[in-house]
Short mmCIF file of C-alpha atoms in Angstrom, two decimals:
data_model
loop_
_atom_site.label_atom_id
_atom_site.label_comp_id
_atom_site.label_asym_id
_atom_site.label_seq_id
_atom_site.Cartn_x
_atom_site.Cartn_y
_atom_site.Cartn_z
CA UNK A 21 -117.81 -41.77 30.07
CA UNK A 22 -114.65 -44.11 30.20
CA UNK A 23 -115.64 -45.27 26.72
CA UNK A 24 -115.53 -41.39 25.57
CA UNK A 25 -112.30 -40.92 27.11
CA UNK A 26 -110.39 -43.27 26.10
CA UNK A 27 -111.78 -42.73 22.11
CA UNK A 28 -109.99 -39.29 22.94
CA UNK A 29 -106.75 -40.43 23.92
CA UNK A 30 -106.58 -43.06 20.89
CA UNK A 31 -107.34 -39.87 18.93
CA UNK A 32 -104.38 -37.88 20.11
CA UNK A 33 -101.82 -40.86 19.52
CA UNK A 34 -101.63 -40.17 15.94
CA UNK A 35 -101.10 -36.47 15.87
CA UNK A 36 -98.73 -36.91 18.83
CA UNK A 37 -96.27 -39.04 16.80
CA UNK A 38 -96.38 -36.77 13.21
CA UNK A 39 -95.11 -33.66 15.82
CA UNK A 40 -92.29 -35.92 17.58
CA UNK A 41 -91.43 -36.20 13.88
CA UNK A 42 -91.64 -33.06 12.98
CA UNK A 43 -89.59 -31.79 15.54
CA UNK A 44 -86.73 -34.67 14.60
CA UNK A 45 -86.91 -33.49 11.25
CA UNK A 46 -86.59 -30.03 12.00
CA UNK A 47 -83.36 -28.50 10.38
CA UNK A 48 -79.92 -27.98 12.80
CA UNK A 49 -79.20 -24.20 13.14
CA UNK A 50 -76.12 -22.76 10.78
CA UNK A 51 -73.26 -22.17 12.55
CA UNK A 52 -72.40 -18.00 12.67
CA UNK A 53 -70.01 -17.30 10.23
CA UNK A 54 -66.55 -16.41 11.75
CA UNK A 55 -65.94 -12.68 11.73
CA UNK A 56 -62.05 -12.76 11.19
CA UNK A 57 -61.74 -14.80 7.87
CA UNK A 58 -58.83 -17.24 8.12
CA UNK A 59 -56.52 -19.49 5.47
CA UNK A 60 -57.77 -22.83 5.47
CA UNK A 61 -55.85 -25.47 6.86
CA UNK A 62 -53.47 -27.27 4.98
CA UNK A 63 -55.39 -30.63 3.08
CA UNK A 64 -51.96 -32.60 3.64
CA UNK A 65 -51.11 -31.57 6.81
CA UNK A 66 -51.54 -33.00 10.64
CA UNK A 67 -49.03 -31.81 12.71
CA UNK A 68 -51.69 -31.42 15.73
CA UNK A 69 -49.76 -33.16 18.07
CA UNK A 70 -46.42 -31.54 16.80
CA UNK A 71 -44.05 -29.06 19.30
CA UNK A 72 -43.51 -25.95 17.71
CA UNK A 73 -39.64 -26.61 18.45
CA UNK A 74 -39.44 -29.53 16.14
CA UNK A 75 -39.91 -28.04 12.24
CA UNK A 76 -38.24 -31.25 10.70
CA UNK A 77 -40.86 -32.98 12.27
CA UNK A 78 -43.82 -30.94 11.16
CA UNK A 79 -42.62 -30.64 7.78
CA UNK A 80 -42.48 -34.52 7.76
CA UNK A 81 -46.04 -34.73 8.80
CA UNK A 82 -47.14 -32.58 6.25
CA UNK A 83 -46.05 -34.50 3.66
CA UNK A 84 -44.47 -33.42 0.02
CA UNK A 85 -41.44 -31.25 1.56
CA UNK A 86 -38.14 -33.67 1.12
CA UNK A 87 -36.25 -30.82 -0.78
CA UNK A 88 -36.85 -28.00 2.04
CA UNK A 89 -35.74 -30.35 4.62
CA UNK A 90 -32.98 -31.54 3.03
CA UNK A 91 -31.76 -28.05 2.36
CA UNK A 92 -32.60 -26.39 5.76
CA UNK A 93 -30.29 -30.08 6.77
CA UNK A 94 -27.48 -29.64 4.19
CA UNK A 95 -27.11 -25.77 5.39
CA UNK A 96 -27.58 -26.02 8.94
CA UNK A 97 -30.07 -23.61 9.18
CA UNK A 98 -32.46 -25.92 11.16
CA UNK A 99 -30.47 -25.46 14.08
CA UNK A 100 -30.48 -21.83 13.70
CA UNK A 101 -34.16 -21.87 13.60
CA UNK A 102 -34.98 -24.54 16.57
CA UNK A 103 -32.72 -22.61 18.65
CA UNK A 104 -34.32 -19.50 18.31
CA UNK A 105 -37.95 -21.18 18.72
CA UNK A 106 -36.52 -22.75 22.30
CA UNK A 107 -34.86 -19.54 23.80
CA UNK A 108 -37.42 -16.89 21.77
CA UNK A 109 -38.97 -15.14 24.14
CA UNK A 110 -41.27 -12.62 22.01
CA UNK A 111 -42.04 -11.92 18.38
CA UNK A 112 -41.70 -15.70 17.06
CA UNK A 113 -41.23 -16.89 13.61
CA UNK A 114 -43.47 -17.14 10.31
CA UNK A 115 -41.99 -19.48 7.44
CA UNK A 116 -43.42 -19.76 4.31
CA UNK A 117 -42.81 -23.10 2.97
CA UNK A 118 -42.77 -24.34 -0.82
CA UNK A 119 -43.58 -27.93 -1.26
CA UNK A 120 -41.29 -30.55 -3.83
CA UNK A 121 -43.59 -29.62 -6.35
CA UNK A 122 -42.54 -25.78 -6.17
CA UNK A 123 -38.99 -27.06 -6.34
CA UNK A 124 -39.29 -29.05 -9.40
CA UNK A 125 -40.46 -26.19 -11.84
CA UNK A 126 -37.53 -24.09 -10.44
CA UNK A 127 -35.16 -24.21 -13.64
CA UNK A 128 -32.60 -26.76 -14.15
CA UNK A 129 -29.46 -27.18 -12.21
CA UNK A 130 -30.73 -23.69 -10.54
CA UNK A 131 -30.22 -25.12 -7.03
CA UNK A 132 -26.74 -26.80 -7.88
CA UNK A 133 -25.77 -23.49 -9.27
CA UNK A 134 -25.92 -21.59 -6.08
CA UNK A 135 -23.14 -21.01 -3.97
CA UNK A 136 -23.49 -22.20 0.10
CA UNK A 137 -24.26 -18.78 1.32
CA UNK A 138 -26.76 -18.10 -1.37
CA UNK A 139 -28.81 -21.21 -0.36
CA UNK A 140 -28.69 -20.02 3.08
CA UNK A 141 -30.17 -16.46 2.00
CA UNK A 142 -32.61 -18.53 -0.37
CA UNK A 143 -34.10 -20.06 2.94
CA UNK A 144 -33.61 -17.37 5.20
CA UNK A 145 -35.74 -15.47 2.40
CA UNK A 146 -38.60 -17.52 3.34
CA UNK A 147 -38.75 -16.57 7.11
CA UNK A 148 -39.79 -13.58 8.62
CA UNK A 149 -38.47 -13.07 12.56
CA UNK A 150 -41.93 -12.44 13.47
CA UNK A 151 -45.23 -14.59 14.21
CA UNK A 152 -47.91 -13.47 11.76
CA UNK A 153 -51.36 -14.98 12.49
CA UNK A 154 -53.54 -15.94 9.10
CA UNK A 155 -55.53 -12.89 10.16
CA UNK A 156 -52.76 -10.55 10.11
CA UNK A 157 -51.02 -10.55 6.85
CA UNK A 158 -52.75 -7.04 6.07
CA UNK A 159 -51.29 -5.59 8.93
CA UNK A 160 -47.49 -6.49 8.03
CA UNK A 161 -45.52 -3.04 6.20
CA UNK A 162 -44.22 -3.84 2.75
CA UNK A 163 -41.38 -4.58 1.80
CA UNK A 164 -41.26 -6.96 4.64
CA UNK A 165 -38.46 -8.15 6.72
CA UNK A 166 -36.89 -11.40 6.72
CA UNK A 167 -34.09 -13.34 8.25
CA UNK A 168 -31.78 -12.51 5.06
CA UNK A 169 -32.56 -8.65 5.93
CA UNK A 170 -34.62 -5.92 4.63
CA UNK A 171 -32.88 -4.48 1.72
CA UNK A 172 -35.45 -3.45 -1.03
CA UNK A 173 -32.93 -3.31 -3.81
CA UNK A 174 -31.56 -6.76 -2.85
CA UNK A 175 -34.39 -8.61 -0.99
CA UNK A 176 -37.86 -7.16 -1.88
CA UNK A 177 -40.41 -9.37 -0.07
CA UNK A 178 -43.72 -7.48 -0.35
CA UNK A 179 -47.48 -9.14 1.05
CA UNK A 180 -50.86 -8.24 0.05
CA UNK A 181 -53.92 -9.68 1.53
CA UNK A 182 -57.68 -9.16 1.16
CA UNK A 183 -59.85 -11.67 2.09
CA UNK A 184 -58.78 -15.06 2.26
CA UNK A 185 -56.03 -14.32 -0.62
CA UNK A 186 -52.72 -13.73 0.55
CA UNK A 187 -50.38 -13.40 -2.36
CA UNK A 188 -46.16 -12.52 -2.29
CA UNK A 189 -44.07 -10.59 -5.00
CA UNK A 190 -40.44 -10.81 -4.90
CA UNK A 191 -40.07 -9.24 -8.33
CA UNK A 192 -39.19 -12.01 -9.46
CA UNK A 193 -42.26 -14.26 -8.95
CA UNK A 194 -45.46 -14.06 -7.76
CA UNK A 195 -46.70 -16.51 -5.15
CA UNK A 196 -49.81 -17.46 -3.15
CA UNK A 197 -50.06 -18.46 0.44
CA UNK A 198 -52.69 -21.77 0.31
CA UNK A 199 -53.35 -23.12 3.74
CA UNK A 200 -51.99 -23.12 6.96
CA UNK A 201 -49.20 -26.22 7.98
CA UNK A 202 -49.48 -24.99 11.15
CA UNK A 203 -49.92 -22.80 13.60
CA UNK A 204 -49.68 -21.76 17.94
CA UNK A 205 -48.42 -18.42 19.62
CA UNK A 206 -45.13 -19.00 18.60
CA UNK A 207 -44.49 -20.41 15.15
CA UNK A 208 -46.59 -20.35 11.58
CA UNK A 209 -45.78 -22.08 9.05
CA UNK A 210 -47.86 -21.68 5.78
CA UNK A 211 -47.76 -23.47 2.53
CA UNK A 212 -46.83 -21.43 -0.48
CA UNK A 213 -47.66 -22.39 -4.06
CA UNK A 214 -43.55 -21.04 -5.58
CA UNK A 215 -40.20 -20.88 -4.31
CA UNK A 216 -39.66 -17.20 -3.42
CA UNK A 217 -36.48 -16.21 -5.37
CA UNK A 218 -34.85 -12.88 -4.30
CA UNK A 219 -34.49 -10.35 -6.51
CA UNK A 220 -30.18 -10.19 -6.25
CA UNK A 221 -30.05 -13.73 -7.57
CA UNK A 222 -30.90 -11.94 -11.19
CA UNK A 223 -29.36 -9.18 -11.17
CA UNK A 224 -26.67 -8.23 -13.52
CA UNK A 225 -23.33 -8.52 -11.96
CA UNK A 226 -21.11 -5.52 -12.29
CA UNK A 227 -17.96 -6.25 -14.67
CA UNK A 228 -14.94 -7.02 -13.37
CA UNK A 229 -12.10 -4.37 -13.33
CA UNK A 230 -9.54 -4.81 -16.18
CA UNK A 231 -6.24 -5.90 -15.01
CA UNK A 232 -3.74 -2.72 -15.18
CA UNK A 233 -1.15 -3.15 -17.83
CA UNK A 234 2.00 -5.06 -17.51
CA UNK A 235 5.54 -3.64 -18.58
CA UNK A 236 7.45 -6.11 -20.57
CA UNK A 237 10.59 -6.90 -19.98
CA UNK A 238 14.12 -5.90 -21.91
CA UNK A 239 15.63 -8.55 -23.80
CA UNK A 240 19.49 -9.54 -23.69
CA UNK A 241 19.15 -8.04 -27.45
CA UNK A 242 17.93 -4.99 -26.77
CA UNK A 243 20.47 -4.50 -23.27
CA UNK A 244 23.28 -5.28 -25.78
CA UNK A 245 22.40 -2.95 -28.52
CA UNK A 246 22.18 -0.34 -25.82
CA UNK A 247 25.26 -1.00 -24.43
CA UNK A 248 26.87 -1.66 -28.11
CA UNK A 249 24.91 2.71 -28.39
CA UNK A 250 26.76 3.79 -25.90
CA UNK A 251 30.47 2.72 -27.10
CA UNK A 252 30.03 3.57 -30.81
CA UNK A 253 28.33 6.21 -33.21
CA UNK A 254 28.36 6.36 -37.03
CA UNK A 255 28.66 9.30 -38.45
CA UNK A 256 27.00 10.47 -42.03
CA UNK A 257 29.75 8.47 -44.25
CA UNK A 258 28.74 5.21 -42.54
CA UNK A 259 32.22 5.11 -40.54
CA UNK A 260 32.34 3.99 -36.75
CA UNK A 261 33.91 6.30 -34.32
CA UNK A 262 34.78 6.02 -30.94
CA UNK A 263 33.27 8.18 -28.63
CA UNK A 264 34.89 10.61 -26.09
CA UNK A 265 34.76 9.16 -22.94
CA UNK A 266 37.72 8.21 -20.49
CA UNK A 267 38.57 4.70 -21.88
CA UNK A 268 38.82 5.77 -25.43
CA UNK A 269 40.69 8.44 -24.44
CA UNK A 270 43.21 6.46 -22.55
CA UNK A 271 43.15 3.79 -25.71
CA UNK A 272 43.86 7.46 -28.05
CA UNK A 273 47.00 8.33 -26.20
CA UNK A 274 48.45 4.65 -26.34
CA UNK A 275 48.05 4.35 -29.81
CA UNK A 276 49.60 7.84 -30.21
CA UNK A 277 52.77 6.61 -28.39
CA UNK A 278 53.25 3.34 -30.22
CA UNK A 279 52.93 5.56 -33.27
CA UNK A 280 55.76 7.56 -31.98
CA UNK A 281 57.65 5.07 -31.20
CA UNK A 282 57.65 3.81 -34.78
CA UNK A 283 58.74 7.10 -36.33
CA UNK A 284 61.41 7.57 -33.86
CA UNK A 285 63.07 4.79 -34.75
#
């Protein structure tokens, strides 16, 4: 009876060990899918232990954006915006920021040829005074607002999202948000693929006025032969006559005298 038992339990070894492998083998569940679909995160970026009061610093972490810090530096803006991030108590910011790469196919001598307040309303153009979450672009009201204002003939900012494609028109480009830099309660910052160039920057500039007409000025020729006018005319025979006024008179009646004068004697 002992024998017959323990031939069963050397039996069961065997099929004992190919289900504690089965079981290890056995494929992990897939995780759910997300229902609110997101931008992915940044591939250069790492700013998880950044403070959302410190941009300079999170834009240094991400990597590959010297020429947006140096301009929000050059301008001052930065302190503009990390003011507003310490004493903000609602609403937040969103920037949208173009890496070097963005800056370099800008044309030529483009940034050189703006004027200081027109780099300030370049960057401004790239911040709206509102946190947007990744999932919320398709909520925002086009043309949308931004710190260099709302004007649609001057600064047309318009987003449309669907899925995980969230793409800009400024009518001037066309630009694609492609991760997240990051992200809290307060401040997003998202990495677009252009600069975003307002629309005034091309516009045709109204001519300038023409300047009103000047008067020249008499000459010492022309005040003489006025003056010479008004002491002499010539009549048809090409003689010169005095006129009748009271010096020529007086000059008349002295000559008349002398001519007396003569005779008399």
């Amino acid at each position: 009876m002992k024998l017959l038992v323990l031939f069963s339990l050397l039996l069961l070894i065997p099929f004992s060990s190919l289900y504690s492998t089965t079981l290890a083998q056995a494929p992990a569940a897939a995780p759910s899918k997300p229902i609110v679909s997101t931008l992915s995160q940044s591939p250069s970026s790492d700013t998880s232990d950044s403070s959302p009061d410190d941009l300079i610093g999170i834009l240094r972490k991400a990597k590959s954006f010297n020429i947006l810090i140096r301009l929000m530096k050059t301008t001052q803006l930065i302190n503009q915006l990390n003011a507003q991030l310490i004493t903000i108590k609602s609403g937040g910011l969103t920037i949208f920021a173009p890496d070097d790469s963005s800056f370099s196919h800008l044309k030529v001598g483009f940034l050189n040829s703006l004027a200081d307040n027109q780099k300030i309303e370049l960057l401004q153009f790239h911040v709206l005074p509102t946190y947007v979450s990744s999932s919320n672009f398709d909520s925002l009201s086009n043309p949308v607002r931004t710190l260099a204002g709302d004007n649609p003939t001057r600064l047309q900012l318009n987003v449309t999202a669907y899925g995980n494609n969230v793409n800009i028109s400024t009518g001037v480009v066309n630009a694609t948000v492609t991760g997240v830099i990051y992200s809290d309660k307060v401040l997003a910052i998202y990495h677009v693929d252009k600069v975003l160039l307002p629309l005034d920057f091309f516009k045709p500039k109204p001519p300038a006025p023409a300047p009103s007409p000047e008067i020249a000025p008499k000459t010492d020729n022309d005040n003489s032969s006025a003056a010479d006018n008004l002491g002499t005319s010539k009549d048809s025979s090409g003689a010169f006559s005095l006129m009748s006024s009271p010096g020529t008179t007086l000059v008349s009646l002295g000559v008349s005298l002398v001519a007396l004068v003569i005779i008399s004697s």
